mmCIF file of C-alpha atoms in Angstrom:
data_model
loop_
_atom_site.group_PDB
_atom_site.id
_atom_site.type_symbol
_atom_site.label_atom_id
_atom_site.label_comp_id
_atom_site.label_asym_id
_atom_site.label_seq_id
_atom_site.Cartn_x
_atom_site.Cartn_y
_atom_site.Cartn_z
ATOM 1 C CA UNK A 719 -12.625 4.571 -18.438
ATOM 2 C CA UNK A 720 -9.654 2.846 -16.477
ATOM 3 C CA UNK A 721 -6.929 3.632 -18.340
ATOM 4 C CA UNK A 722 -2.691 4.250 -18.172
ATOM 5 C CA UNK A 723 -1.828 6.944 -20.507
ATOM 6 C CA UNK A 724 1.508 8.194 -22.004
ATOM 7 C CA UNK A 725 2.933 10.582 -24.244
ATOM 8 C CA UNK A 726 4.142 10.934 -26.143
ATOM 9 C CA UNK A 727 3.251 7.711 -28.135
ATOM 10 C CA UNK A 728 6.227 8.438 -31.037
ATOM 11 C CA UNK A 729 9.148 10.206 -30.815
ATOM 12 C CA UNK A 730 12.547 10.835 -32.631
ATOM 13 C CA UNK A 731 15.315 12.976 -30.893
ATOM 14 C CA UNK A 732 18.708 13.520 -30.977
ATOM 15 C CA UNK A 733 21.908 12.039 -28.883
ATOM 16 C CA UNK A 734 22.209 14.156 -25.949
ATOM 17 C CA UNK A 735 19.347 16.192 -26.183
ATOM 18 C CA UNK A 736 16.742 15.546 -22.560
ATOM 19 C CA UNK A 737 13.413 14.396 -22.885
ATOM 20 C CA UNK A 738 10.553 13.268 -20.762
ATOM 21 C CA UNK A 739 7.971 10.599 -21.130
ATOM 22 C CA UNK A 740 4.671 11.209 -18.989
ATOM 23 C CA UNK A 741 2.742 8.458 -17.505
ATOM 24 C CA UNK A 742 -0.446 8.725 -16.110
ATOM 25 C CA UNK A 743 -2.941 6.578 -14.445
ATOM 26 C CA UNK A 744 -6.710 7.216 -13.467
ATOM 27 C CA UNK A 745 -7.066 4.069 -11.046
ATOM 28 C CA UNK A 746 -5.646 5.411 -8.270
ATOM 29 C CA UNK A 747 -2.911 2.648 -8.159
ATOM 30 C CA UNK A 748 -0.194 2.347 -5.232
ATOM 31 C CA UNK A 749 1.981 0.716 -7.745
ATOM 32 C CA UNK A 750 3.792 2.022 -10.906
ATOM 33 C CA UNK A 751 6.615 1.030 -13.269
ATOM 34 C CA UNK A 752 8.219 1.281 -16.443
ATOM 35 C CA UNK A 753 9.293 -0.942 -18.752
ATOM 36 C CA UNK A 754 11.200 -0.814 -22.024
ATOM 37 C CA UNK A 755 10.724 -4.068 -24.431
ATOM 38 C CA UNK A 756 13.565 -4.987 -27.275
ATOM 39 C CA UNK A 757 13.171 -7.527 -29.367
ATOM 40 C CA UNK A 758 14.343 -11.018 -28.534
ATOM 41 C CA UNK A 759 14.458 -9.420 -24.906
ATOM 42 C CA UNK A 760 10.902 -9.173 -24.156
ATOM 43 C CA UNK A 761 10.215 -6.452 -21.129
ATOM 44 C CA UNK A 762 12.744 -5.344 -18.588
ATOM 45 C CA UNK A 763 11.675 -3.261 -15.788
ATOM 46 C CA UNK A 764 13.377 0.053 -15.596
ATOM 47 C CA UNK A 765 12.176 1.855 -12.332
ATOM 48 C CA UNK A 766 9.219 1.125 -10.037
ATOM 49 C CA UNK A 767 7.273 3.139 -7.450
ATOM 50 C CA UNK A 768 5.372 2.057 -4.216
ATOM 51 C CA UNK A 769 4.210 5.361 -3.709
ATOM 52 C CA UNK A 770 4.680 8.705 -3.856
ATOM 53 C CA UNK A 771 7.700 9.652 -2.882
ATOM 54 C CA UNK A 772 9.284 6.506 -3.378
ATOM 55 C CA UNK A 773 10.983 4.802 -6.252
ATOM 56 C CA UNK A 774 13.239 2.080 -6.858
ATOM 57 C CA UNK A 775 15.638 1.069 -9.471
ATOM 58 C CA UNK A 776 14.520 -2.012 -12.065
ATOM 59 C CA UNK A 777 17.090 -4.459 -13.913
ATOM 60 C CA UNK A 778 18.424 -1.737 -16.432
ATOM 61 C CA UNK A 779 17.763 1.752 -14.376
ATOM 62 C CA UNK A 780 21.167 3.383 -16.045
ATOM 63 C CA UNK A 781 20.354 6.233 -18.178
ATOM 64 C CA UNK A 782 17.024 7.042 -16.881
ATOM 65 C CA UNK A 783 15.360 8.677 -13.768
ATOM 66 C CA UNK A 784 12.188 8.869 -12.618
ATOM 67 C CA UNK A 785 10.220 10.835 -9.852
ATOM 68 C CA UNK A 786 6.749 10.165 -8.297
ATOM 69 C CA UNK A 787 5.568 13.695 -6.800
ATOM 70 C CA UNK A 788 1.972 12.407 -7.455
ATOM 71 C CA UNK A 789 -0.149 9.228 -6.886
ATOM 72 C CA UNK A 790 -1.228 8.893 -10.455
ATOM 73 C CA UNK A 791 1.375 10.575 -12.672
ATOM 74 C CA UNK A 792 5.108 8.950 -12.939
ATOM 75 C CA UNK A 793 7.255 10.495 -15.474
ATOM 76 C CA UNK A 794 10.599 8.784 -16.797
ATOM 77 C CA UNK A 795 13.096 10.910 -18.050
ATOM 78 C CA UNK A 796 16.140 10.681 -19.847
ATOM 79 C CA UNK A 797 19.069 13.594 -19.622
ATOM 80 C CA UNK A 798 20.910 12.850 -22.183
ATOM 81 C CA UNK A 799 19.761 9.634 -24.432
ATOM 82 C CA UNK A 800 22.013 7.774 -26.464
ATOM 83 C CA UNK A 801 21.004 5.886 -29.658
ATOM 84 C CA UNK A 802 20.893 2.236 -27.278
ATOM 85 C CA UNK A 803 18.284 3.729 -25.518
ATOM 86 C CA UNK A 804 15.846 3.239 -28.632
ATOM 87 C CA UNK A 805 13.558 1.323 -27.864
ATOM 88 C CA UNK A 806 9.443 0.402 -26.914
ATOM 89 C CA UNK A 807 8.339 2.034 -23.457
ATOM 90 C CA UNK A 808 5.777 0.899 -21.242
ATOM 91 C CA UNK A 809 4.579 2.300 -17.633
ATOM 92 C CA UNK A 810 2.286 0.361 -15.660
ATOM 93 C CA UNK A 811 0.328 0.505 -12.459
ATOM 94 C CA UNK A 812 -1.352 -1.814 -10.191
ATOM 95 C CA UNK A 813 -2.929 -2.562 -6.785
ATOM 96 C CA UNK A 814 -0.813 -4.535 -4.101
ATOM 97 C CA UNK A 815 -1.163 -7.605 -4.391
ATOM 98 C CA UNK A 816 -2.807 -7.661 -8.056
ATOM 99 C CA UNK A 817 -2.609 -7.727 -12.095
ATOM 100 C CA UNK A 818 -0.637 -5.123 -13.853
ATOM 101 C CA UNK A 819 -2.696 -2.582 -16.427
ATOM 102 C CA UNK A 820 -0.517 -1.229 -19.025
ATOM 103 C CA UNK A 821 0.026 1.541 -21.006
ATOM 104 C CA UNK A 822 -0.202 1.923 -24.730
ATOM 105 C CA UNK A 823 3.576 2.262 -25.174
ATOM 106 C CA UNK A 824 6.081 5.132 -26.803
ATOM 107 C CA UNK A 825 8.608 4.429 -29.678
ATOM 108 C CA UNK A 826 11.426 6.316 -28.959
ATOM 109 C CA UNK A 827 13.808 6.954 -31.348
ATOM 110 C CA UNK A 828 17.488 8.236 -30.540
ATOM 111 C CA UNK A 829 19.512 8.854 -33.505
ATOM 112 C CA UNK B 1416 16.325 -14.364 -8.838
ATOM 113 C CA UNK B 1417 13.397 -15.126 -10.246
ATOM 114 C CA UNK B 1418 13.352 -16.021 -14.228
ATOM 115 C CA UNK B 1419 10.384 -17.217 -16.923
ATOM 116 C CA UNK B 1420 11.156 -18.790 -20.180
ATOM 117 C CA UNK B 1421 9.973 -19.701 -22.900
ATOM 118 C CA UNK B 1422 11.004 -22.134 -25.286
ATOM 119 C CA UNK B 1423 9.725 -21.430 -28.310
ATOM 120 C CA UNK B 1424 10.202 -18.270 -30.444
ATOM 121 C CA UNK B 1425 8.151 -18.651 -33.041
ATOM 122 C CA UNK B 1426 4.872 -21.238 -33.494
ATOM 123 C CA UNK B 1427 3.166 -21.398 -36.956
ATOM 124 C CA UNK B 1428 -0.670 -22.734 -36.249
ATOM 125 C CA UNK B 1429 -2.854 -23.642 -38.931
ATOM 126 C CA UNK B 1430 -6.384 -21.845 -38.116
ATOM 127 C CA UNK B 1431 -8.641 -24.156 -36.108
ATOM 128 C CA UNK B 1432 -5.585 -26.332 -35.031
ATOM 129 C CA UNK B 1433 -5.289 -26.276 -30.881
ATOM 130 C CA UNK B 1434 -2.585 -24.361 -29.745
ATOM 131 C CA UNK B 1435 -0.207 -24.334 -26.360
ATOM 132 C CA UNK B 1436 2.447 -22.283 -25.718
ATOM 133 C CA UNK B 1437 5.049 -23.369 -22.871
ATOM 134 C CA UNK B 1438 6.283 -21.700 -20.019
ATOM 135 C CA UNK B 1439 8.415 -22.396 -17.006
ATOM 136 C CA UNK B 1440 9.436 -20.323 -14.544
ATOM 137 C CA UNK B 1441 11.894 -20.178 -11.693
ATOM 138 C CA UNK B 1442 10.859 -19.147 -8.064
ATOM 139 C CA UNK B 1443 11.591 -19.506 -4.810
ATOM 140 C CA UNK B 1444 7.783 -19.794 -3.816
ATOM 141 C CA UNK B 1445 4.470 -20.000 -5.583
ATOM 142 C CA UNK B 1446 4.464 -17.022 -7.526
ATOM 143 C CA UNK B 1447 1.851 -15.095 -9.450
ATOM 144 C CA UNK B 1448 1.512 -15.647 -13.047
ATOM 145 C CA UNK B 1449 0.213 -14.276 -16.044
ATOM 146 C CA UNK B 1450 0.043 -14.307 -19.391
ATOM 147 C CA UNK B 1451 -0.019 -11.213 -21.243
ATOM 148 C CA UNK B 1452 -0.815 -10.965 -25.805
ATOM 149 C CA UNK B 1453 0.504 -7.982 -27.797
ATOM 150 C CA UNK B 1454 -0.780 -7.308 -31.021
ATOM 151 C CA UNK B 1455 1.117 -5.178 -33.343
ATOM 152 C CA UNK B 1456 1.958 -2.118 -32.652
ATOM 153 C CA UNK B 1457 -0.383 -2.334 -30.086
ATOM 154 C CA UNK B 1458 0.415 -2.661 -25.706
ATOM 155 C CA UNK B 1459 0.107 -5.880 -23.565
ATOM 156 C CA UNK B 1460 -3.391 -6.908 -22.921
ATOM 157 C CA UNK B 1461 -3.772 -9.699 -19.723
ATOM 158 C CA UNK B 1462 -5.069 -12.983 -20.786
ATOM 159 C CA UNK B 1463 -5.319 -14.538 -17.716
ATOM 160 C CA UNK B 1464 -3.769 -14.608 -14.425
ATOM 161 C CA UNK B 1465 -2.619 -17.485 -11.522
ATOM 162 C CA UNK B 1466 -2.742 -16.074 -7.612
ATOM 163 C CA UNK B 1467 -3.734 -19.164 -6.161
ATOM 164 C CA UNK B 1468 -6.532 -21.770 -5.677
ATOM 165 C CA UNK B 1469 -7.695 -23.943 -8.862
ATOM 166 C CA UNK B 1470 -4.725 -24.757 -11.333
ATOM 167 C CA UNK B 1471 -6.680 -24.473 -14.177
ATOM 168 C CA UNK B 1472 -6.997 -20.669 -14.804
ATOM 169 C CA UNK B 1473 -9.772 -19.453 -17.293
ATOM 170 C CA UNK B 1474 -8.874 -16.169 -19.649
ATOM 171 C CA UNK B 1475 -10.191 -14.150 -22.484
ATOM 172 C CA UNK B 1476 -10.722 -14.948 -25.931
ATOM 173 C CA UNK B 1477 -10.950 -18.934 -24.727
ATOM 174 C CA UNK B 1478 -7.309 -19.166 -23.879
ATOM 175 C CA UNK B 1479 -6.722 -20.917 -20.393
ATOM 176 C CA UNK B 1480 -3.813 -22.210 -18.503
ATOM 177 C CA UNK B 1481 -2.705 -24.689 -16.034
ATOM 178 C CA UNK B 1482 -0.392 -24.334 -13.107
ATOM 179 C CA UNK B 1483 2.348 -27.245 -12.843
ATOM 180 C CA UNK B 1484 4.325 -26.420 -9.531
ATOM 181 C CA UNK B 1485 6.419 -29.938 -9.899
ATOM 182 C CA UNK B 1486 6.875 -29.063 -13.095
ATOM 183 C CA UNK B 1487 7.515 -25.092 -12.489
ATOM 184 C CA UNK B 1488 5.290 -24.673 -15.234
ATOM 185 C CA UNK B 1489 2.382 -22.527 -16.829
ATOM 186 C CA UNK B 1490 1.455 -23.182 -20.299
ATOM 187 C CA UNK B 1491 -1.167 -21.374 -22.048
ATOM 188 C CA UNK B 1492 -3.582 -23.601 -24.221
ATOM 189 C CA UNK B 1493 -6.416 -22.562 -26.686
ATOM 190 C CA UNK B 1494 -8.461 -25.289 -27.919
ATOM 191 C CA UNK B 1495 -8.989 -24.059 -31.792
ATOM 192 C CA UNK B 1496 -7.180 -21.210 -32.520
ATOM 193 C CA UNK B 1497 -8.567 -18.036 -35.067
ATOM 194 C CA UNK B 1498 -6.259 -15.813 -37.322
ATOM 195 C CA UNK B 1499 -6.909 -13.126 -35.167
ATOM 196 C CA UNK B 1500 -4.966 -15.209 -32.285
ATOM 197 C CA UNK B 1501 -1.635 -13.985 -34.200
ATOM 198 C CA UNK B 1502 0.586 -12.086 -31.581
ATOM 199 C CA UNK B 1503 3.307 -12.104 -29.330
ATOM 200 C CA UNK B 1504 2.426 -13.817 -25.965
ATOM 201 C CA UNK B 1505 4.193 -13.056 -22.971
ATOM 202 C CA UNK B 1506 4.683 -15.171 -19.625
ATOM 203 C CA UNK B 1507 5.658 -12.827 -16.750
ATOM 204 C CA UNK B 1508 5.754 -14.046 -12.708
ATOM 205 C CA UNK B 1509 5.584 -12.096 -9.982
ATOM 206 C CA UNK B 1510 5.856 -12.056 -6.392
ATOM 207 C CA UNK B 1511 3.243 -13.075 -4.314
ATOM 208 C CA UNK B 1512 1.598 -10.202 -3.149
ATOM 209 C CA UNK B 1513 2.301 -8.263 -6.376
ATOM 210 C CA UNK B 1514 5.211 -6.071 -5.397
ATOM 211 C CA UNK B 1515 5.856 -3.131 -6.655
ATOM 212 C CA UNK B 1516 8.927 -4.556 -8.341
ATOM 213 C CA UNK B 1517 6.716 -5.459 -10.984
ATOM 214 C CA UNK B 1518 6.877 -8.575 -12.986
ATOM 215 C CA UNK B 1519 9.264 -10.486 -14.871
ATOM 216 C CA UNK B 1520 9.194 -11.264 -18.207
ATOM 217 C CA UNK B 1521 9.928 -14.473 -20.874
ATOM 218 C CA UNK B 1522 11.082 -13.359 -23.959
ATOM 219 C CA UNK B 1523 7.988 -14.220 -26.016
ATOM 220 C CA UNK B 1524 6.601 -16.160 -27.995
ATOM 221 C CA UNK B 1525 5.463 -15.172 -31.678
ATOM 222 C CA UNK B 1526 2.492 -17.125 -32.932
ATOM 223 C CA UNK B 1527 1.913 -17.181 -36.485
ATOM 224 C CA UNK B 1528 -1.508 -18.420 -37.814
ATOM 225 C CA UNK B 1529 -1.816 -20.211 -40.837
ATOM 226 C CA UNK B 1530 -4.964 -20.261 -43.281
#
């Protein structure tokens, strides 16, 4: 089944302590991103990826970093999350030139 | 910079009533455009998408959509609507192409069905 996976779905951590959220696609897609959604804000890219190898930052990159060492896995991480990073997490991937397919989503809580 | 809104928050729909949900967006070209539904606690599931060609756009689950470029507009439209139809709906637009800098998102809209 075509599918974007991440883990992990929930999680609750601590200010300052690093963390990393996989991502993984099966479709072979050129294109990933992530995405965290707030409400009354809808979805805000964070970082995107052509390729591997290359990433670029969203409209709200600071806190988080990301690294694309394989076509279908792009991991976000966060070195040392604050509580305004709480928040609803979505990665993506997609063809040039076509639809996004999205992933499940991760609650992350910072306290 | 490219930007989507839309207008209303919150719609209440009794069941069976027809339904559309505005959008406009703002774009230095044609862009692409979709329409995405999230049910709780669930991720974003496409509902239909605009690249080009007719204006009228078909989807799942009946919903369809019509592109308005004088009107910078793409509103989503469902002719009787079901209680399962309650959701958030999200506009996004895109450049043409679909580059990798991803989409951009309204703010959403939360439908609420009545009985």
């Amino acid at each position: 089944e075509a599918q974007v996976t991440q883990n992990p779905r929930y999680l609750i951590t601590v200010t300052g302590k690093k963390l990393t959220v996989t991502c993984s696609q099966n479709m072979n897609h050129e294109y990933m991103s992530w995405y965290r959604q707030d409400p009354g804000l809808g979805l805000r890219q964070i970082y995107y990826s052509m390729n591997v190898e290359v990433t670029d930052k969203g409209d709200v990159p600071e806190g988080y970093k990301v690294s694309r060492k394989e076509k279908r896995n792009f991991p976000l991480i966060l070195e040392s999350p604050s509580p305004n990073q709480t928040s609803l997490y979505f990665c993506a991937s997609s063809r040039p030139g076509d639809e996004q397919f999205f992933g499940p989503g991760t609650r992350l809580t910072v306290l | 910079a490219q930007s989507v809104t839309q207008p209303d928050i919150h719609i209440t729909v009794s069941e069976g009533a027809s339904l559309e949900l505005r959008c406009n967006y703002s774009y230095g070209a044609t862009p692409y455009l979709f329409w995405y539904v999230q049910s709780p606690g669930q991720g974003l599931q496409l509902l239909l998408k605009y690249f080009s060609g007719d204006t009228l756009v078909q989807g799942i689950k009946g919903f369809e959509a019509e592109f308005k470029r004088s009107q910078s507009s793409f509103n989503l439209r469902k002719p009787s609507v079901h209680w399962s139809d309650a959701a958030e709906y999200f506009c996004a637009v895109g450049a043409p192409g679909g580059g990798a800098d991803g989409l951009t998102f309204g703010k959403g809209t939360h439908l609420i069905i009545q009985p």
